Short mmCIF file of C-alpha atoms and ligand atoms in Angstrom, two decimals:
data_model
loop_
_atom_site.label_atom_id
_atom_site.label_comp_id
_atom_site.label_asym_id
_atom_site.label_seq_id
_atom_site.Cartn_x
_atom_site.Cartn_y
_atom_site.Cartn_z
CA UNK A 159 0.00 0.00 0.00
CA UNK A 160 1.38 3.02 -0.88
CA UNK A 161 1.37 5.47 1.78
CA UNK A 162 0.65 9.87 1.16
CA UNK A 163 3.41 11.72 2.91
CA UNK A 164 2.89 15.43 2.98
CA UNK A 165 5.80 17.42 3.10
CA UNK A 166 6.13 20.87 4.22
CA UNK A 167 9.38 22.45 4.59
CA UNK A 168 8.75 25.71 5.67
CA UNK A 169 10.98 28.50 6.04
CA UNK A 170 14.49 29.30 7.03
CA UNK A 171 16.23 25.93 7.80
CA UNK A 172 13.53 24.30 7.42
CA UNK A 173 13.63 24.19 3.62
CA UNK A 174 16.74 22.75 4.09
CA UNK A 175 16.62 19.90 6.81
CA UNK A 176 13.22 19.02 5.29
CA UNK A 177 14.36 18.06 1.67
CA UNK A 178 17.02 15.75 3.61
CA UNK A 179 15.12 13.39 5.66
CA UNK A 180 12.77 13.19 2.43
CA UNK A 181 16.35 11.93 0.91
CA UNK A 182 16.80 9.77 3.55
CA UNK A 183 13.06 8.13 3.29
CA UNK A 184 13.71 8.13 -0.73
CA UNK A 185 16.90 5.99 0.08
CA UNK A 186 14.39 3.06 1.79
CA UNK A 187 12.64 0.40 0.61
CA UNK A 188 9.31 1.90 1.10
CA UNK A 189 6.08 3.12 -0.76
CA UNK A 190 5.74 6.40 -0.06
CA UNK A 191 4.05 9.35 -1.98
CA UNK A 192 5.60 12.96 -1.45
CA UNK A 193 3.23 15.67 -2.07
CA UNK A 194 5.03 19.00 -1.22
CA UNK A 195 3.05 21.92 0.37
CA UNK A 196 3.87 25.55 1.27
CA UNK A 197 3.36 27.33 4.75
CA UNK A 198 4.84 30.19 6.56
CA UNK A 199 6.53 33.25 6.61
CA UNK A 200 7.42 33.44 2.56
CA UNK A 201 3.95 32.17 1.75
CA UNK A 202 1.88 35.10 4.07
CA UNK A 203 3.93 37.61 2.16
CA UNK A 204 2.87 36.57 -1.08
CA UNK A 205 -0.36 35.28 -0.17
CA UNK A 206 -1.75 36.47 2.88
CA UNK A 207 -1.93 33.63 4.21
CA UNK A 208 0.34 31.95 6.06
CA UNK A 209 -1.33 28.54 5.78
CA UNK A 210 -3.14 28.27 2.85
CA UNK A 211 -6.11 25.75 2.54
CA UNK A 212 -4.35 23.50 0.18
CA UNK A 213 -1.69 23.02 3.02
CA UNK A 214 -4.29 22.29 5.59
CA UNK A 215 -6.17 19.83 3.60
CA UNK A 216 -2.66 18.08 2.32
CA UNK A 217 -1.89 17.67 5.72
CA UNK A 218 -5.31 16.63 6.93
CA UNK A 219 -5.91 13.60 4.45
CA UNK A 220 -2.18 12.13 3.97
CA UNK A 221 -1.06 9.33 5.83
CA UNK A 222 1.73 11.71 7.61
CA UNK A 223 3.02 14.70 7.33
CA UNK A 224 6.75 16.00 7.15
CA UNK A 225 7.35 19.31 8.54
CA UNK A 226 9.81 21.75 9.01
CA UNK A 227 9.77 25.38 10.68
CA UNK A 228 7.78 28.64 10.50
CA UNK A 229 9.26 31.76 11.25
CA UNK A 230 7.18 34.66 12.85
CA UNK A 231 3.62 32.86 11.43
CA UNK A 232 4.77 29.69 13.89
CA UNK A 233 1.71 29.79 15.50
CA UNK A 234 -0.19 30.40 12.50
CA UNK A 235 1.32 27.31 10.85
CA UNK A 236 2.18 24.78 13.81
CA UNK A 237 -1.04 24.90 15.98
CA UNK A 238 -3.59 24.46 12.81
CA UNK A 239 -1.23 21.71 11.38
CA UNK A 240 -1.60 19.26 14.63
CA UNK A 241 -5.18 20.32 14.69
CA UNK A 242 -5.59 19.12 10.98
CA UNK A 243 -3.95 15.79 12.13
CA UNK A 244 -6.09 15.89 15.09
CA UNK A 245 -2.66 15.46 17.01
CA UNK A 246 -3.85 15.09 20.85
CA UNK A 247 -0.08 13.70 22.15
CA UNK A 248 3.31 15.39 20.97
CA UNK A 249 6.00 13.10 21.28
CA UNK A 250 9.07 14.23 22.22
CA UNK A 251 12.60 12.28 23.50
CA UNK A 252 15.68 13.92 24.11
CA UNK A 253 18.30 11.53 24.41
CA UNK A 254 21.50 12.50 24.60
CA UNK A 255 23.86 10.77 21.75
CA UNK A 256 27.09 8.52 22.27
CA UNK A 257 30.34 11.04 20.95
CA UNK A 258 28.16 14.23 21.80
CA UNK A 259 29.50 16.79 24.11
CA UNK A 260 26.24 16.77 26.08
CA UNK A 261 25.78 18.64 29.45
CA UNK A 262 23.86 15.38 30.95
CA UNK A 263 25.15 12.40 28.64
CA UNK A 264 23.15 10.01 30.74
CA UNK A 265 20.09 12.04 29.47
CA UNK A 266 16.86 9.90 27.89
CA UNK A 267 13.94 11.24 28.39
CA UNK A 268 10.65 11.12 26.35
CA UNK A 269 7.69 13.93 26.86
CA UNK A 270 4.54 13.00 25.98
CA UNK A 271 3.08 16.74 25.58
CA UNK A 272 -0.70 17.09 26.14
CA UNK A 273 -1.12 19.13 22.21
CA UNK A 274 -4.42 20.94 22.80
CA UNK A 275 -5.66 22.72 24.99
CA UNK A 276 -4.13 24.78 28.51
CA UNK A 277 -2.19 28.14 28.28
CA UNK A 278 -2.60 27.57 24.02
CA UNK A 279 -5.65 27.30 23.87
CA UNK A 280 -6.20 30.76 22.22
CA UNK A 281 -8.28 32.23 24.78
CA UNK A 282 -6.09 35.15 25.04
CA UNK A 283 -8.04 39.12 25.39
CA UNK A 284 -6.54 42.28 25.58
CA UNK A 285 -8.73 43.83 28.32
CA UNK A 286 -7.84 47.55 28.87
CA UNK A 287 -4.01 49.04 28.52
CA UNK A 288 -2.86 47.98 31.71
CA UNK A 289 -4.64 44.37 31.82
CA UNK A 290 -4.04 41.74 29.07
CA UNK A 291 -5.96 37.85 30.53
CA UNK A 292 -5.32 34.08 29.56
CA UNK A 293 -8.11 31.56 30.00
CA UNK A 294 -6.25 28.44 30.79
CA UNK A 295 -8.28 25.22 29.42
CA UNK A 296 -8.37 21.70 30.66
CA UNK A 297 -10.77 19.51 30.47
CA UNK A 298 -10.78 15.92 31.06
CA UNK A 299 -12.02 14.12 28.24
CA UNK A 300 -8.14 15.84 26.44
CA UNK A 301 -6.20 14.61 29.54
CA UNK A 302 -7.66 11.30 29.14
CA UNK A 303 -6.92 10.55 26.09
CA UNK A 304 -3.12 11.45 26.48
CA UNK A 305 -3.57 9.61 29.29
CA UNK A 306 -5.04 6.28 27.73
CA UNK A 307 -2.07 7.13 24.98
CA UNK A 308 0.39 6.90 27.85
CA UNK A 309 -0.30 3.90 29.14
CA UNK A 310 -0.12 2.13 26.16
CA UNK A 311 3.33 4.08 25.55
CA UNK A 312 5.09 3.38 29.01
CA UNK A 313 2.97 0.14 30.01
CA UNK A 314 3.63 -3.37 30.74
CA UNK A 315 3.84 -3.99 27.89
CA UNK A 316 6.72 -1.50 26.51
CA UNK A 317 10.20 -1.23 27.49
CA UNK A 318 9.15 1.88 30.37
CA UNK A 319 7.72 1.44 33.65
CA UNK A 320 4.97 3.69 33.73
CA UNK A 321 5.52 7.47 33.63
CA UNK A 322 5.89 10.48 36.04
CA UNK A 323 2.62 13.59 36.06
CA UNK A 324 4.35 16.57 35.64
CA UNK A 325 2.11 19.68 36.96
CA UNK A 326 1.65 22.74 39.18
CA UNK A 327 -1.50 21.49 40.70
CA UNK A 328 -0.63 22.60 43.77
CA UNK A 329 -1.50 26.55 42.56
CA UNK A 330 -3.23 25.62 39.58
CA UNK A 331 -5.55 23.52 41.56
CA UNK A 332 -8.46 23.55 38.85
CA UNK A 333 -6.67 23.26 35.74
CA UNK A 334 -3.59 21.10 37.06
CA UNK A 335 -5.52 18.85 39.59
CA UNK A 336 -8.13 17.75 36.72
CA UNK A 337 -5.02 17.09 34.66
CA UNK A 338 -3.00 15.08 37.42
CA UNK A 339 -6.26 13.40 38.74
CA UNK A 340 -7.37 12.00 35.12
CA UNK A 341 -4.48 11.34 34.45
CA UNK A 342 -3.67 9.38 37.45
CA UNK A 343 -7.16 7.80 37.42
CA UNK A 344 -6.15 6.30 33.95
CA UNK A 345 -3.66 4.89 34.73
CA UNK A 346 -4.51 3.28 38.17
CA UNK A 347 -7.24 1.46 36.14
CA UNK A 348 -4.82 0.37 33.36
CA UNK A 349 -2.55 -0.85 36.29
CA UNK A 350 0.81 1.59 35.07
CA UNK A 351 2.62 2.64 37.79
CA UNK A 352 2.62 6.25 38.07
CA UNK A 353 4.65 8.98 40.48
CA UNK A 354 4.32 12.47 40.19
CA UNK A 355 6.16 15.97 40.61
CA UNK A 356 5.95 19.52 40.34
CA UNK A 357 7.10 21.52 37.12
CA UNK A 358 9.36 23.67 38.91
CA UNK A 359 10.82 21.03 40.98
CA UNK A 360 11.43 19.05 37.78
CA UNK A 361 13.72 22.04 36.25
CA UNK A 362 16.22 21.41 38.96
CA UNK A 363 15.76 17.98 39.33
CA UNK A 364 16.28 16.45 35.43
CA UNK A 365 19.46 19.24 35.62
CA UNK A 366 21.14 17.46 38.58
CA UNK A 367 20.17 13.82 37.44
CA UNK A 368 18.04 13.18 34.20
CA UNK A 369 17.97 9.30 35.13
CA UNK A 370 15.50 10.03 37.76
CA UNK A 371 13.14 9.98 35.11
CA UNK A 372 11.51 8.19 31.93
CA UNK A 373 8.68 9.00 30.40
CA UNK A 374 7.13 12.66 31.33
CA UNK A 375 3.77 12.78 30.19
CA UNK A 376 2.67 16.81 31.09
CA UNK A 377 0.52 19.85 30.32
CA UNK A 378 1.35 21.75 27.02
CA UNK A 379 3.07 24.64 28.18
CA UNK A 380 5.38 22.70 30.37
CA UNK A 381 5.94 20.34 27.91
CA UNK A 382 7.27 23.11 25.81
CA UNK A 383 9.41 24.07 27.82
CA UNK A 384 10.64 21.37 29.62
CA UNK A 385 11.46 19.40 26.36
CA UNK A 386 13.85 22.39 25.32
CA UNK A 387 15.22 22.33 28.71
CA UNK A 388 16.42 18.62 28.40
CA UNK A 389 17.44 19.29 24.44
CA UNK A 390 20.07 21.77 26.14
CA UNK A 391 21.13 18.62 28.36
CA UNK A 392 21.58 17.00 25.19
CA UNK A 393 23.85 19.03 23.48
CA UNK A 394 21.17 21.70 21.61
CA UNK A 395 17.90 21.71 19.35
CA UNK A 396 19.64 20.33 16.24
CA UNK A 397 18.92 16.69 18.13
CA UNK A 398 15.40 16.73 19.10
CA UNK A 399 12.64 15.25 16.68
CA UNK A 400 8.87 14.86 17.74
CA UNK A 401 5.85 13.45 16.78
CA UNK A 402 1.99 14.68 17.38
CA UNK A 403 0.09 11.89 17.05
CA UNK A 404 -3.56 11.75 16.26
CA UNK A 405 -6.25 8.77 15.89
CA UNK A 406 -5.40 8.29 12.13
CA UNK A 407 -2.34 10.60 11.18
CA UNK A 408 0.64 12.03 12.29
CA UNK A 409 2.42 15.25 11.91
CA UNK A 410 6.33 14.54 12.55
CA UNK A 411 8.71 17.98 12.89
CA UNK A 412 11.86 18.91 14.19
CA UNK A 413 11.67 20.62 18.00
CA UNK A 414 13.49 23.50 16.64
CA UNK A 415 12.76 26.36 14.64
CA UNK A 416 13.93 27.96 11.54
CA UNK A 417 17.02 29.43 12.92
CA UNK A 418 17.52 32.45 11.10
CA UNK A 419 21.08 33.08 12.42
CA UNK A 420 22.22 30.58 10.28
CA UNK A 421 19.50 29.69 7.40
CA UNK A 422 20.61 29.86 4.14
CA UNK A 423 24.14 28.45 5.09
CA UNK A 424 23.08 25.22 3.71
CA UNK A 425 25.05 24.08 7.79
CA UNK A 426 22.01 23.08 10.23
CA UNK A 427 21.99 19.84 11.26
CA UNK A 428 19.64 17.89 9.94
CA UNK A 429 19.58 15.00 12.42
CA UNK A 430 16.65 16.30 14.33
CA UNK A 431 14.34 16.36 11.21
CA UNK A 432 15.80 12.98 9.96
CA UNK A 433 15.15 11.32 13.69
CA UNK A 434 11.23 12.29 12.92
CA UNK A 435 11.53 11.01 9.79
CA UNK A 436 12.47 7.63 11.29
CA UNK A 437 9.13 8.54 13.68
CA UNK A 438 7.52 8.42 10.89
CA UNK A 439 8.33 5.33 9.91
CA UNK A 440 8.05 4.04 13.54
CA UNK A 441 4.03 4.89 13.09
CA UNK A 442 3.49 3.51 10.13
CA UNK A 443 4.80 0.26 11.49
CA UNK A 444 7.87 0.18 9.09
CA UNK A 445 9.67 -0.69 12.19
CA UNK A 446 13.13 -2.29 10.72
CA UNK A 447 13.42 0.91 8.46
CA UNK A 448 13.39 3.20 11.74
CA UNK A 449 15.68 1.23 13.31
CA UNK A 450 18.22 1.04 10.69
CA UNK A 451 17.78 4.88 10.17
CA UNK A 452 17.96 5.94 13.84
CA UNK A 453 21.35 3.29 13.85
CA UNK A 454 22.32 5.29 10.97
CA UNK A 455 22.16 8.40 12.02
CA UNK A 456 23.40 7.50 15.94
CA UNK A 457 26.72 6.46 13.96
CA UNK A 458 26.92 9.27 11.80
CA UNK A 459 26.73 11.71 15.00
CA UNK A 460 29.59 9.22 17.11
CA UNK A 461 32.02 9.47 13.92
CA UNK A 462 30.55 12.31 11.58
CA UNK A 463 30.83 13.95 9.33
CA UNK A 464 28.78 16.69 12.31
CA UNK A 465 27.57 20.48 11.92
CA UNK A 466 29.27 23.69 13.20
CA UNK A 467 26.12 22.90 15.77
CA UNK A 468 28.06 20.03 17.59
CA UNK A 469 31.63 21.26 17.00
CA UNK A 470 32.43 19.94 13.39
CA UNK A 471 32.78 21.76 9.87
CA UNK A 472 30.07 19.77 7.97
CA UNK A 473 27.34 20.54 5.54
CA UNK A 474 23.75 19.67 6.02
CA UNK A 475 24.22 18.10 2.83
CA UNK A 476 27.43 16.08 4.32
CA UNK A 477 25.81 14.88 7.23
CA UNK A 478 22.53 13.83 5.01
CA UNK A 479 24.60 11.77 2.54
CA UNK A 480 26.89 10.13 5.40
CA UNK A 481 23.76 8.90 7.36
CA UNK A 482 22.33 7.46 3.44
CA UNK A 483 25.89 5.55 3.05
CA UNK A 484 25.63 4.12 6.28
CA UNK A 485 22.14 2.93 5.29
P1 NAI B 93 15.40 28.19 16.78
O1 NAI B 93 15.13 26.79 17.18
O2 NAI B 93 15.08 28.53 15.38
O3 NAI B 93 16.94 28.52 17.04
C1 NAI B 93 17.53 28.57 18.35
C2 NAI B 93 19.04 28.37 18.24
O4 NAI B 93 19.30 26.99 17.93
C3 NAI B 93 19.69 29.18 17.13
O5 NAI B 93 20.95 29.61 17.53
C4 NAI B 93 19.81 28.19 15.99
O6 NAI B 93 20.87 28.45 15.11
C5 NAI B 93 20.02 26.87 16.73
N1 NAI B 93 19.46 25.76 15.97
C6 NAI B 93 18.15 25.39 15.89
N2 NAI B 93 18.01 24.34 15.08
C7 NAI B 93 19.24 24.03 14.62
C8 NAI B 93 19.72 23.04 13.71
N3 NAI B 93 18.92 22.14 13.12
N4 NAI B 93 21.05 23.03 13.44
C9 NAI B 93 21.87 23.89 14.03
N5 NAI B 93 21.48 24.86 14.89
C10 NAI B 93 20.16 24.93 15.18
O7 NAI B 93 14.58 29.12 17.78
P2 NAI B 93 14.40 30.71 17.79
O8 NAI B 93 15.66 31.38 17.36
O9 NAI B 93 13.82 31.00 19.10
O10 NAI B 93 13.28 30.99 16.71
C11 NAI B 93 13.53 31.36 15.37
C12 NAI B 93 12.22 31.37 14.60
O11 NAI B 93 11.67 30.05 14.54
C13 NAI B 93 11.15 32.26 15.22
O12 NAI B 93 10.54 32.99 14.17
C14 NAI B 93 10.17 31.29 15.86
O13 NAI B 93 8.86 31.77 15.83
C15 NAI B 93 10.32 30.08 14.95
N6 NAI B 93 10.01 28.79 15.61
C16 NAI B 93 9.24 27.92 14.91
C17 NAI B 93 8.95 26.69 15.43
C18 NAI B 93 8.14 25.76 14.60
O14 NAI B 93 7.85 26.05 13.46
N7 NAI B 93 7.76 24.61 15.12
C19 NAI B 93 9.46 26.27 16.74
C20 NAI B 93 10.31 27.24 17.38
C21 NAI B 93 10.56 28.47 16.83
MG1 MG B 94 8.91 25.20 21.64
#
């Protein structure tokens, strides 16, 4: 069966990482239909809009969908795009790589980022010039499902045991204490072991020892920014892929943006973009394929060729063809 991928670089590095994990999926053994698609930035300025229906729809009927970075329309872009895959979980490890100078090199982690709803919810007013308000939004029925996703992710039956509740329910009784009590409820009937901790306490405490922890499964704000917390234990964004996952498609990007200090360069590292590609492949159950590209591009960053990112003087384009050779 052949399978749609929708591809959608982006701008700024992103037009550049993209195109090379679509190499590295073109160098597999595996059906796959690329149907490029344009949002962002470059497209609002000649369009007007920054995610044009076409894009939407693309993403919203293929199988997956490759993407890469928006620059200031981000939010435009990003939050639409997981709500056309109906993406209810992001996915995101951060694993720090043998041969990487990494601040925590015992690092490996995995989010699982509730993808919906809280502080981005968009219920956001400008009230009077002194007073701008947030409606935060949980409700159960969205932390059950991430929940029910959980379990099945860090279960008896996976290679975790169970997950920690990240949260601030403590202040954000409400909000937080729905999310930690659903959550918690889940997966006492699912029988997962579950502990918990507090957001804040979790800065310090993955800083001073990462292997405390496993799987995080957390609100989406603190996933946010939590995740890019542990990629800088990891040795910076150029490593971190993730996944939103919804009931029947998947939108797989890089963590980090389109990093205008250097775009154009043709030097970001792909590797973050190419270890969602192997996501990818992970969800639609081409298992051996993700394994041999995740191998492939572990080896590539212990011997290189590497980016000016992590120390070394390579191309995008190196790197790319040095993880397809080891293929
Ligand atoms: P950024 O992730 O683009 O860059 C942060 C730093 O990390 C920069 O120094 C950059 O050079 C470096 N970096 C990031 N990815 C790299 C890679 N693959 N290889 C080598 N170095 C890499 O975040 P920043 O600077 O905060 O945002 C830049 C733009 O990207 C903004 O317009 C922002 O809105 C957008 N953005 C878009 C996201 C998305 O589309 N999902 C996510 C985050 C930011
Ligand atoms: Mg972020």
């Amino acid at each position: 069966m052949t399978h749609e991928i929708a591809v959608i670089p982006g701008d700024g590095i992103g037009q550049e990482v993209t195109p090379a994990a679509v190499e590295v999926l073109e160098a597999l053994d595996v059906d796959f239909s690329f149907t490029e698609a344009e949002a962002g930035d470059a497209v609002k300025e000649a369009t007007g809009e920054a995610l044009p229906d076409e894009t939407y729809e693309l993403a919203a009927t293929a199988d997956a969908t490759l993407f890469g970075a928006a620059g200031k329309t981000a939010a435009d872009v990003i939050l639409p795009l997981r709500e056309a895959v109906g993406s209810f979980v992001n996915i995101r490890p951060a694993k720090a790589y043998p041969g990487i100078d990494a601040v925590r090199p015992e690092t490996d982690l995995v989010f699982l980022r509730e993808n919906t709803e809280g502080v981005y919810s968009g219920h956001e007013d400008r009230l009077t010039e002194d007073v701008a308000t947030l409606t935060r939004v949980t409700t159960q029925s969205a932390s059950e499902q991430l929940a029910e996703f959980a379990c099945e992710y860090a279960g008896p039956e996976s290679d975790h045991d169970g997950f920690t509740i990240a949260h601030k329910a403590n202040v954000m009784r409400e909000t937080d204490g729905l999310f930690r009590d659903t959550v918690a409820e889940v997966a006492a009937d699912n029988g997962v072991d579950t502990d918990e901790v507090l957001i804040d306490a979790f800065a310090t405490k993955v800083c001073l020892d990462p292997t405390q922890f496993d799987v995080i499964v957390c609100p989406n704000l603190a996933g946010d920014v939590l995740s890019d917390l542990a990629a800088g234990l990891v040795g910076g964004l150029g490593l971190l892929p993730s996944a939103n996952i919804g009931p029947d498609r998947g939108l797989f990007e890089p963590v980090h943006g389109t990093a205008p200090d250097i775009a154009g360069e043709g030097v970001a590292n792909p590797a973050a973009t190419i270890i969602s590609a192997a996501m990818l492949l992970e969800y639609l159950e081409y298992d051996e394929e993700a394994a041999a590209v995740h191998a492939a591009v572990e080896e590539t960053l212990a011997d290189g060729p590497r980016t000016p990112d992590l120390g070394g003087e390579a191309s995008t384009t190196d790197v790319t063809a040095a993880v397809i050779e080891r293929l």
